[in-house]
Amino acid sequence: MKQRIEQPKSSEITPRELYMSRRSFLTAAAGIGAAALGAEKVNELLHPLTVKAATHLNAQRSPISTTGEKQTPYQDVTSYNNFYELSTDKETPARIASSFHPLPWTLQIDGLVGRPLKLDYDELMKLAPLEERVYRHRCVEGWSMVIPWIGFPLKALLDRVQPTGQARYVAFTSVTRPKELPGQQRGVLNWPYKEGLRLDEAMNPLTLLTVGLYGEVLPNQNGAPVRIVVPWKYGFKSAKSIVRITLTDRMPPTSWNESNPSEYGFYSNVNPKVDHPRWSQARERRIGELFRRETLLFNGYGDFVAGMYKGMDLRKDF
Ligand code: MTE
């Protein structure tokens, strides 16, 4: 991952309400002027804001949410992304995300389980009640956001498949569709994108199987139709567009660790005291803020997760 922290242009920092009203304005303007402008022009006008028609999701706000922290505007959350299957820069994923057609989708859960499962998108959405979780999201590159995700605890799905006594780890595999995901036509990572958690981390109530954000289905560039969100770890642990969850008895290989083991470990817990070999992790740039803020151990979620790492040397197991 690149060291330089890129800042969004101020024109991109648009509060959600403003962004929505701009969209309604454009939609209305398109309706009124369509005949005069012609369909092509109308499409051009609407294109950047209507890559995918958003679909509303009903979800209850979970008590496990950050309180008092300002949410990062929708526009930033959905236009400043790391999604290497689409592009290695941060602005391109949103621009070209419409090349990806996630549905129909199958999520397979297998490995050391009593009841392996294959779910289509509708079955997945019915598996457990949807919750809104407002989480801090800290990228290993040094930027952070606060995002209202929608999903349900991964534990609900894992309980359903009944892990066997031998299961100790959970491996996540992202989608492989080079025709729809142009980044996969290049060997920047060993495709498919792979991530993993220890079983207790995967079962932790914070770990969210995520299907939406800001009250809507996940935009493609944020990992549609289903991704993992692990808020006490650096963002790269939160694999996007996952097709397979496999329970195993040994630590699974992970993409970033495979590509650069001295820089990206398996655990990757947010830790201001353990620097990346090329930069400090002590502070972070919250997108939309001018001054850097201090990074919190476990991204501020120590009360929920510190117990899982008792007795471990977090410098060694970074
Ligand atoms: N998952 C896949 N499949 N491909 C990726 O390139 N990037 C990771 C993670 N999950 C990535 C991925 C990184 S580095 C980060 S910081 C987060 O997704 C970014 O999530 P966001 O774009 O929703 O903020």
mmCIF file of C-alpha atoms and ligand atoms in Angstrom:
data_model
loop_
_atom_site.group_PDB
_atom_site.id
_atom_site.type_symbol
_atom_site.label_atom_id
_atom_site.label_comp_id
_atom_site.label_asym_id
_atom_site.label_seq_id
_atom_site.Cartn_x
_atom_site.Cartn_y
_atom_site.Cartn_z
ATOM 1 C CA MET A 1 0.000 0.000 0.000
ATOM 2 C CA LYS A 2 1.217 3.453 -0.790
ATOM 3 C CA GLN A 3 2.707 5.590 1.955
ATOM 4 C CA ARG A 4 1.384 8.916 0.779
ATOM 5 C CA ILE A 5 -1.923 9.871 2.343
ATOM 6 C CA GLU A 6 -4.099 11.303 -0.342
ATOM 7 C CA GLN A 7 -6.580 13.925 0.683
ATOM 8 C CA PRO A 8 -9.956 14.173 -0.972
ATOM 9 C CA LYS A 9 -10.621 17.425 -2.797
ATOM 10 C CA SER A 10 -12.747 19.782 -0.747
ATOM 11 C CA SER A 11 -15.338 19.634 -3.529
ATOM 12 C CA GLU A 12 -15.722 15.921 -2.722
ATOM 13 C CA ILE A 13 -16.536 16.488 0.916
ATOM 14 C CA THR A 14 -20.250 16.826 0.587
ATOM 15 C CA PRO A 15 -22.594 16.214 3.481
ATOM 16 C CA ARG A 16 -25.103 13.466 2.777
ATOM 17 C CA GLU A 17 -28.112 15.837 2.760
ATOM 18 C CA LEU A 18 -26.479 18.196 0.302
ATOM 19 C CA TYR A 19 -25.394 15.328 -1.873
ATOM 20 C CA MET A 20 -28.914 13.906 -1.869
ATOM 21 C CA SER A 21 -30.518 17.229 -2.666
ATOM 22 C CA ARG A 22 -28.029 17.753 -5.483
ATOM 23 C CA ARG A 23 -29.038 14.380 -6.808
ATOM 24 C CA SER A 24 -32.758 15.172 -6.550
ATOM 25 C CA PHE A 25 -32.087 18.483 -8.255
ATOM 26 C CA LEU A 26 -30.280 16.763 -11.087
ATOM 27 C CA THR A 27 -32.994 14.151 -11.384
ATOM 28 C CA ALA A 28 -35.648 16.835 -11.500
ATOM 29 C CA ALA A 29 -33.607 18.903 -13.936
ATOM 30 C CA ALA A 30 -33.128 15.834 -16.086
ATOM 31 C CA GLY A 31 -36.882 15.228 -16.097
ATOM 32 C CA ILE A 32 -37.716 18.771 -17.067
ATOM 33 C CA GLY A 33 -34.997 19.225 -19.628
ATOM 34 C CA ALA A 34 -34.768 15.702 -20.984
ATOM 35 C CA ALA A 35 -36.484 16.434 -24.259
ATOM 36 C CA ALA A 36 -34.365 19.501 -24.892
ATOM 37 C CA LEU A 37 -31.038 18.018 -23.774
ATOM 38 C CA GLY A 38 -31.286 14.562 -25.269
ATOM 39 C CA ALA A 39 -30.791 11.250 -23.455
ATOM 40 C CA GLU A 40 -27.027 11.215 -23.849
ATOM 41 C CA LYS A 41 -26.546 14.555 -22.167
ATOM 42 C CA VAL A 42 -28.938 13.605 -19.397
ATOM 43 C CA ASN A 43 -26.959 10.408 -18.767
ATOM 44 C CA GLU A 44 -23.753 12.371 -18.681
ATOM 45 C CA LEU A 45 -25.239 14.753 -16.121
ATOM 46 C CA LEU A 46 -26.490 11.974 -13.912
ATOM 47 C CA HIS A 47 -23.709 9.483 -14.388
ATOM 48 C CA PRO A 48 -21.349 10.151 -11.482
ATOM 49 C CA LEU A 49 -24.193 10.267 -8.985
ATOM 50 C CA THR A 50 -26.262 7.347 -10.177
ATOM 51 C CA VAL A 51 -23.781 4.590 -10.855
ATOM 52 C CA LYS A 52 -26.212 2.282 -9.093
ATOM 53 C CA ALA A 53 -29.720 3.058 -7.923
ATOM 54 C CA ALA A 54 -29.542 2.835 -4.138
ATOM 55 C CA THR A 55 -31.907 0.468 -2.372
ATOM 56 C CA HIS A 56 -33.067 1.289 1.118
ATOM 57 C CA LEU A 57 -32.495 -1.207 3.945
ATOM 58 C CA ASN A 58 -34.365 -1.273 7.241
ATOM 59 C CA ALA A 59 -32.095 -1.683 10.237
ATOM 60 C CA GLN A 60 -32.136 -0.934 13.959
ATOM 61 C CA ARG A 61 -29.224 1.130 15.311
ATOM 62 C CA SER A 62 -27.150 -1.211 17.471
ATOM 63 C CA PRO A 63 -26.056 -0.081 20.937
ATOM 64 C CA ILE A 64 -22.550 -1.183 19.861
ATOM 65 C CA SER A 65 -21.906 2.031 17.943
ATOM 66 C CA THR A 66 -19.544 4.960 18.356
ATOM 67 C CA THR A 67 -21.359 7.819 19.988
ATOM 68 C CA GLY A 68 -20.663 11.487 19.515
ATOM 69 C CA GLU A 69 -18.290 11.032 16.590
ATOM 70 C CA LYS A 70 -19.229 12.709 13.375
ATOM 71 C CA GLN A 71 -20.002 10.325 10.559
ATOM 72 C CA THR A 72 -17.874 10.677 7.447
ATOM 73 C CA PRO A 73 -20.015 12.084 4.618
ATOM 74 C CA TYR A 74 -21.545 9.472 2.305
ATOM 75 C CA GLN A 75 -19.780 11.024 -0.636
ATOM 76 C CA ASP A 76 -16.343 10.375 0.907
ATOM 77 C CA VAL A 77 -17.200 6.888 2.121
ATOM 78 C CA THR A 78 -18.214 5.932 -1.402
ATOM 79 C CA SER A 79 -15.637 7.796 -3.492
ATOM 80 C CA TYR A 80 -12.369 7.258 -1.589
ATOM 81 C CA ASN A 81 -11.881 3.500 -1.595
ATOM 82 C CA ASN A 82 -9.335 0.739 -1.566
ATOM 83 C CA PHE A 83 -10.647 -1.971 -3.860
ATOM 84 C CA TYR A 84 -7.714 -3.347 -5.821
ATOM 85 C CA GLU A 85 -9.949 -5.596 -7.929
ATOM 86 C CA LEU A 86 -11.149 -2.345 -9.526
ATOM 87 C CA SER A 87 -8.081 -0.113 -9.258
ATOM 88 C CA THR A 88 -5.076 0.629 -7.071
ATOM 89 C CA ASP A 89 -5.968 4.319 -6.705
ATOM 90 C CA LYS A 90 -8.687 5.583 -4.454
ATOM 91 C CA GLU A 91 -10.905 7.580 -6.790
ATOM 92 C CA THR A 92 -11.177 5.154 -9.716
ATOM 93 C CA PRO A 93 -13.153 2.378 -7.942
ATOM 94 C CA ALA A 94 -16.246 4.615 -7.616
ATOM 95 C CA ARG A 95 -15.904 5.828 -11.206
ATOM 96 C CA ILE A 96 -15.759 2.377 -12.793
ATOM 97 C CA ALA A 97 -17.788 0.399 -10.243
ATOM 98 C CA SER A 98 -20.679 -0.046 -12.664
ATOM 99 C CA SER A 99 -18.588 -2.606 -14.595
ATOM 100 C CA PHE A 100 -19.175 -4.965 -11.648
ATOM 101 C CA HIS A 101 -22.567 -6.736 -11.594
ATOM 102 C CA PRO A 102 -22.638 -8.495 -8.231
ATOM 103 C CA LEU A 103 -26.016 -10.241 -8.508
ATOM 104 C CA PRO A 104 -26.754 -13.136 -8.723
ATOM 105 C CA TRP A 105 -24.429 -14.000 -5.833
ATOM 106 C CA THR A 106 -23.642 -17.168 -3.906
ATOM 107 C CA LEU A 107 -21.914 -17.196 -0.530
ATOM 108 C CA GLN A 108 -20.505 -20.588 0.377
ATOM 109 C CA ILE A 109 -19.639 -21.552 3.974
ATOM 110 C CA ASP A 110 -17.648 -24.759 4.274
ATOM 111 C CA GLY A 111 -14.626 -26.481 5.816
ATOM 112 C CA LEU A 112 -14.676 -27.716 9.414
ATOM 113 C CA VAL A 113 -18.412 -27.315 9.945
ATOM 114 C CA GLY A 114 -21.226 -29.727 10.703
ATOM 115 C CA ARG A 115 -23.617 -28.107 8.218
ATOM 116 C CA PRO A 116 -22.029 -26.481 5.187
ATOM 117 C CA LEU A 117 -24.237 -23.880 3.535
ATOM 118 C CA LYS A 118 -24.699 -22.117 0.206
ATOM 119 C CA LEU A 119 -26.764 -18.958 0.343
ATOM 120 C CA ASP A 120 -28.018 -16.748 -2.430
ATOM 121 C CA TYR A 121 -28.392 -13.014 -1.792
ATOM 122 C CA ASP A 122 -32.042 -13.181 -0.687
ATOM 123 C CA GLU A 123 -31.350 -16.051 1.707
ATOM 124 C CA LEU A 124 -28.424 -14.155 3.171
ATOM 125 C CA MET A 125 -30.526 -11.045 3.750
ATOM 126 C CA LYS A 126 -33.068 -13.115 5.690
ATOM 127 C CA LEU A 127 -30.579 -14.924 7.894
ATOM 128 C CA ALA A 128 -30.637 -12.461 10.804
ATOM 129 C CA PRO A 129 -32.132 -9.050 11.642
ATOM 130 C CA LEU A 130 -30.149 -6.202 10.102
ATOM 131 C CA GLU A 131 -28.446 -3.752 12.460
ATOM 132 C CA GLU A 132 -26.822 -0.400 11.897
ATOM 133 C CA ARG A 133 -23.366 -0.204 13.470
ATOM 134 C CA VAL A 134 -21.522 3.104 13.372
ATOM 135 C CA TYR A 135 -17.862 2.050 13.468
ATOM 136 C CA ARG A 136 -14.489 3.735 13.222
ATOM 137 C CA HIS A 137 -12.697 2.505 10.096
ATOM 138 C CA ARG A 138 -8.889 2.854 10.218
ATOM 139 C CA CYS A 139 -6.814 2.125 7.132
ATOM 140 C CA VAL A 140 -3.228 0.932 7.588
ATOM 141 C CA GLU A 141 -2.184 3.840 5.334
ATOM 142 C CA GLY A 142 -3.067 6.351 8.056
ATOM 143 C CA TRP A 143 -6.540 7.667 7.195
ATOM 144 C CA SER A 144 -9.769 6.925 8.987
ATOM 145 C CA MET A 145 -13.527 7.392 8.668
ATOM 146 C CA VAL A 146 -16.655 6.809 10.763
ATOM 147 C CA ILE A 147 -19.162 4.731 8.817
ATOM 148 C CA PRO A 148 -22.737 3.646 9.555
ATOM 149 C CA TRP A 149 -22.570 0.056 8.278
ATOM 150 C CA ILE A 150 -25.554 -2.272 8.003
ATOM 151 C CA GLY A 151 -25.307 -5.994 8.583
ATOM 152 C CA PHE A 152 -25.500 -8.636 11.258
ATOM 153 C CA PRO A 153 -22.894 -10.333 13.455
ATOM 154 C CA LEU A 154 -20.882 -12.923 11.532
ATOM 155 C CA LYS A 155 -21.480 -15.131 14.586
ATOM 156 C CA ALA A 156 -25.115 -15.593 13.532
ATOM 157 C CA LEU A 157 -23.955 -17.213 10.298
ATOM 158 C CA LEU A 158 -21.166 -19.251 11.913
ATOM 159 C CA ASP A 159 -23.536 -20.618 14.568
ATOM 160 C CA ARG A 160 -25.819 -21.747 11.765
ATOM 161 C CA VAL A 161 -23.090 -23.905 10.138
ATOM 162 C CA GLN A 162 -21.963 -25.446 13.437
ATOM 163 C CA PRO A 163 -18.135 -25.235 13.529
ATOM 164 C CA THR A 164 -16.536 -28.543 14.576
ATOM 165 C CA GLY A 165 -14.179 -28.861 17.567
ATOM 166 C CA GLN A 166 -11.164 -28.685 15.230
ATOM 167 C CA ALA A 167 -12.079 -25.305 13.693
ATOM 168 C CA ARG A 168 -9.689 -22.571 14.864
ATOM 169 C CA TYR A 169 -9.568 -20.075 11.992
ATOM 170 C CA VAL A 170 -11.919 -18.573 9.443
ATOM 171 C CA ALA A 171 -10.743 -17.832 5.886
ATOM 172 C CA PHE A 172 -12.505 -15.320 3.630
ATOM 173 C CA THR A 173 -12.257 -15.373 -0.160
ATOM 174 C CA SER A 174 -13.306 -12.442 -2.323
ATOM 175 C CA VAL A 175 -14.808 -12.754 -5.776
ATOM 176 C CA THR A 176 -12.826 -13.516 -8.966
ATOM 177 C CA ARG A 177 -14.364 -11.909 -12.066
ATOM 178 C CA PRO A 178 -11.597 -10.378 -14.177
ATOM 179 C CA LYS A 179 -14.062 -9.429 -16.934
ATOM 180 C CA GLU A 180 -15.989 -7.196 -14.511
ATOM 181 C CA LEU A 181 -13.084 -6.227 -12.259
ATOM 182 C CA PRO A 182 -10.304 -4.814 -14.425
ATOM 183 C CA GLY A 183 -7.768 -4.735 -11.551
ATOM 184 C CA GLN A 184 -7.845 -8.533 -11.652
ATOM 185 C CA GLN A 185 -6.432 -8.466 -15.166
ATOM 186 C CA ARG A 186 -3.190 -7.290 -13.537
ATOM 187 C CA GLY A 187 -1.097 -9.189 -11.035
ATOM 188 C CA VAL A 188 -0.970 -6.508 -8.335
ATOM 189 C CA LEU A 189 -2.072 -9.113 -5.777
ATOM 190 C CA ASN A 190 -2.432 -12.882 -5.953
ATOM 191 C CA TRP A 191 -6.118 -13.091 -6.844
ATOM 192 C CA PRO A 192 -8.539 -13.813 -5.330
ATOM 193 C CA TYR A 193 -8.176 -11.433 -2.366
ATOM 194 C CA LYS A 194 -7.904 -13.540 0.780
ATOM 195 C CA GLU A 195 -8.240 -12.656 4.443
ATOM 196 C CA GLY A 196 -8.563 -14.542 7.693
ATOM 197 C CA LEU A 197 -9.428 -14.309 11.376
ATOM 198 C CA ARG A 198 -8.984 -16.543 14.375
ATOM 199 C CA LEU A 199 -12.302 -18.232 15.211
ATOM 200 C CA ASP A 200 -12.760 -16.227 18.419
ATOM 201 C CA GLU A 201 -12.178 -12.986 16.464
ATOM 202 C CA ALA A 202 -14.722 -14.051 13.864
ATOM 203 C CA MET A 203 -17.224 -14.883 16.622
ATOM 204 C CA ASN A 204 -16.626 -11.592 18.453
ATOM 205 C CA PRO A 205 -19.880 -9.585 18.599
ATOM 206 C CA LEU A 206 -18.187 -6.651 16.799
ATOM 207 C CA THR A 207 -17.369 -8.624 13.637
ATOM 208 C CA LEU A 208 -20.032 -7.667 11.148
ATOM 209 C CA LEU A 209 -21.162 -9.442 8.012
ATOM 210 C CA THR A 210 -21.965 -6.271 6.129
ATOM 211 C CA VAL A 211 -24.500 -5.696 3.379
ATOM 212 C CA GLY A 212 -25.042 -1.942 3.465
ATOM 213 C CA LEU A 213 -24.025 1.512 4.590
ATOM 214 C CA TYR A 214 -25.872 4.768 5.214
ATOM 215 C CA GLY A 215 -29.218 2.919 5.117
ATOM 216 C CA GLU A 216 -28.672 1.509 1.631
ATOM 217 C CA VAL A 217 -27.282 -1.617 0.011
ATOM 218 C CA LEU A 218 -23.473 -1.592 -0.289
ATOM 219 C CA PRO A 219 -22.243 0.333 -3.309
ATOM 220 C CA ASN A 220 -20.035 -1.854 -5.533
ATOM 221 C CA GLN A 221 -16.874 0.031 -4.644
ATOM 222 C CA ASN A 222 -17.467 -0.661 -0.940
ATOM 223 C CA GLY A 223 -17.638 -4.418 -1.468
ATOM 224 C CA ALA A 224 -21.105 -5.293 -2.732
ATOM 225 C CA PRO A 225 -23.041 -7.356 -2.096
ATOM 226 C CA VAL A 226 -21.460 -8.683 1.115
ATOM 227 C CA ARG A 227 -18.215 -7.988 2.981
ATOM 228 C CA ILE A 228 -16.688 -8.348 6.407
ATOM 229 C CA VAL A 229 -16.088 -5.403 8.741
ATOM 230 C CA VAL A 230 -13.666 -5.926 11.631
ATOM 231 C CA PRO A 231 -13.464 -2.497 13.287
ATOM 232 C CA TRP A 232 -10.527 -3.046 15.674
ATOM 233 C CA LYS A 233 -8.225 -4.110 12.832
ATOM 234 C CA TYR A 234 -6.701 -2.208 9.933
ATOM 235 C CA GLY A 235 -9.148 -1.910 7.042
ATOM 236 C CA PHE A 236 -7.463 -4.493 4.840
ATOM 237 C CA LYS A 237 -8.707 -7.279 7.159
ATOM 238 C CA SER A 238 -12.261 -6.341 6.103
ATOM 239 C CA ALA A 239 -12.473 -8.334 2.873
ATOM 240 C CA LYS A 240 -14.936 -7.074 0.267
ATOM 241 C CA SER A 241 -17.294 -8.939 -2.059
ATOM 242 C CA ILE A 242 -16.782 -12.305 -0.380
ATOM 243 C CA VAL A 243 -17.932 -15.544 -2.008
ATOM 244 C CA ARG A 244 -16.572 -18.084 0.460
ATOM 245 C CA ILE A 245 -16.040 -18.486 4.203
ATOM 246 C CA THR A 246 -14.021 -21.565 5.159
ATOM 247 C CA LEU A 247 -13.376 -22.835 8.675
ATOM 248 C CA THR A 248 -9.936 -24.381 9.085
ATOM 249 C CA ASP A 249 -7.603 -25.756 11.729
ATOM 250 C CA ARG A 250 -4.601 -23.696 10.618
ATOM 251 C CA MET A 251 -3.875 -20.037 10.039
ATOM 252 C CA PRO A 252 -5.022 -19.291 6.467
ATOM 253 C CA PRO A 253 -2.865 -17.401 3.951
ATOM 254 C CA THR A 254 -3.865 -13.751 3.499
ATOM 255 C CA SER A 255 -3.264 -11.533 0.453
ATOM 256 C CA TRP A 256 -1.312 -8.689 2.036
ATOM 257 C CA ASN A 257 0.778 -10.988 4.189
ATOM 258 C CA GLU A 258 1.584 -13.103 1.112
ATOM 259 C CA SER A 259 2.555 -10.046 -0.895
ATOM 260 C CA ASN A 260 4.650 -8.376 1.844
ATOM 261 C CA PRO A 261 5.023 -10.425 5.041
ATOM 262 C CA SER A 262 7.380 -7.994 6.784
ATOM 263 C CA GLU A 263 4.795 -5.180 6.501
ATOM 264 C CA TYR A 264 1.445 -6.938 6.956
ATOM 265 C CA GLY A 265 0.942 -9.555 9.647
ATOM 266 C CA PHE A 266 -2.003 -11.867 10.237
ATOM 267 C CA TYR A 267 -3.411 -9.996 13.235
ATOM 268 C CA SER A 268 -3.137 -6.373 12.064
ATOM 269 C CA ASN A 269 -4.827 -4.986 15.141
ATOM 270 C CA VAL A 270 -4.876 -1.194 15.132
ATOM 271 C CA ASN A 271 -2.010 -0.287 17.454
ATOM 272 C CA PRO A 272 -0.477 3.190 17.757
ATOM 273 C CA LYS A 273 2.642 1.692 19.386
ATOM 274 C CA VAL A 274 3.501 -0.737 16.617
ATOM 275 C CA ASP A 275 4.670 1.208 13.584
ATOM 276 C CA HIS A 276 4.427 0.046 10.019
ATOM 277 C CA PRO A 277 8.060 -0.491 8.901
ATOM 278 C CA ARG A 278 7.760 2.557 6.621
ATOM 279 C CA TRP A 279 5.651 4.940 8.716
ATOM 280 C CA SER A 280 4.309 5.638 12.194
ATOM 281 C CA GLN A 281 0.859 4.446 13.222
ATOM 282 C CA ALA A 282 0.628 6.815 16.211
ATOM 283 C CA ARG A 283 -1.684 9.298 14.483
ATOM 284 C CA GLU A 284 -4.266 9.303 11.749
ATOM 285 C CA ARG A 285 -6.058 11.684 9.396
ATOM 286 C CA ARG A 286 -9.825 11.458 9.848
ATOM 287 C CA ILE A 287 -11.147 12.174 6.360
ATOM 288 C CA GLY A 288 -12.723 15.637 6.359
ATOM 289 C CA GLU A 289 -10.641 16.920 9.307
ATOM 290 C CA LEU A 290 -7.669 19.247 9.107
ATOM 291 C CA PHE A 291 -5.548 18.065 12.028
ATOM 292 C CA ARG A 292 -4.361 14.568 12.693
ATOM 293 C CA ARG A 293 -5.740 12.795 15.716
ATOM 294 C CA GLU A 294 -4.212 10.139 17.949
ATOM 295 C CA THR A 295 -4.808 6.566 16.936
ATOM 296 C CA LEU A 296 -6.429 4.438 19.646
ATOM 297 C CA LEU A 297 -5.282 0.950 20.631
ATOM 298 C CA PHE A 298 -7.636 -1.570 18.963
ATOM 299 C CA ASN A 299 -9.162 1.483 17.255
ATOM 300 C CA GLY A 300 -10.915 2.262 20.545
ATOM 301 C CA TYR A 301 -12.622 -1.152 20.848
ATOM 302 C CA GLY A 302 -10.346 -2.553 23.593
ATOM 303 C CA ASP A 303 -13.250 -3.219 25.988
ATOM 304 C CA PHE A 304 -14.649 -5.723 23.499
ATOM 305 C CA VAL A 305 -11.471 -7.296 22.170
ATOM 306 C CA ALA A 306 -8.386 -6.830 24.399
ATOM 307 C CA GLY A 307 -9.137 -10.065 26.300
ATOM 308 C CA MET A 308 -8.574 -12.109 23.131
ATOM 309 C CA TYR A 309 -4.914 -11.067 23.009
ATOM 310 C CA LYS A 310 -3.933 -11.488 26.677
ATOM 311 C CA GLY A 311 -0.421 -12.843 27.016
ATOM 312 C CA MET A 312 0.428 -12.202 23.350
ATOM 313 C CA ASP A 313 3.321 -10.011 22.267
ATOM 314 C CA LEU A 314 1.535 -7.590 19.916
ATOM 315 C CA ARG A 315 4.870 -6.511 18.401
ATOM 316 C CA LYS A 316 5.609 -10.046 17.339
ATOM 317 C CA ASP A 317 2.031 -10.913 16.436
ATOM 318 C CA PHE A 318 1.449 -7.694 14.514
HETATM 319 N N1 MTE B 1 -11.216 -6.314 -0.086
HETATM 320 C C1 MTE B 1 -10.925 -6.662 -1.357
HETATM 321 N N2 MTE B 1 -11.537 -7.751 -1.872
HETATM 322 N N3 MTE B 1 -10.068 -5.954 -2.120
HETATM 323 C C2 MTE B 1 -9.399 -4.858 -1.625
HETATM 324 O O1 MTE B 1 -8.603 -4.248 -2.350
HETATM 325 N N4 MTE B 1 -9.043 -3.394 0.302
HETATM 326 C C3 MTE B 1 -8.992 -3.382 1.770
HETATM 327 C C4 MTE B 1 -10.347 -3.717 2.388
HETATM 328 N N5 MTE B 1 -10.953 -4.851 1.721
HETATM 329 C C5 MTE B 1 -9.665 -4.463 -0.278
HETATM 330 C C6 MTE B 1 -10.623 -5.219 0.453
HETATM 331 C C7 MTE B 1 -8.493 -2.126 2.326
HETATM 332 S S1 MTE B 1 -6.824 -1.832 2.160
HETATM 333 C C8 MTE B 1 -9.305 -1.252 2.990
HETATM 334 S S2 MTE B 1 -8.666 0.102 3.785
HETATM 335 C C9 MTE B 1 -10.764 -1.437 3.016
HETATM 336 O O2 MTE B 1 -11.180 -2.586 2.273
HETATM 337 C C10 MTE B 1 -11.433 -0.213 2.410
HETATM 338 O O3 MTE B 1 -12.819 -0.301 2.542
HETATM 339 P P1 MTE B 1 -13.730 0.918 2.021
HETATM 340 O O4 MTE B 1 -13.333 1.202 0.624
HETATM 341 O O5 MTE B 1 -15.155 0.460 2.150
HETATM 342 O O6 MTE B 1 -13.421 2.081 2.916
#
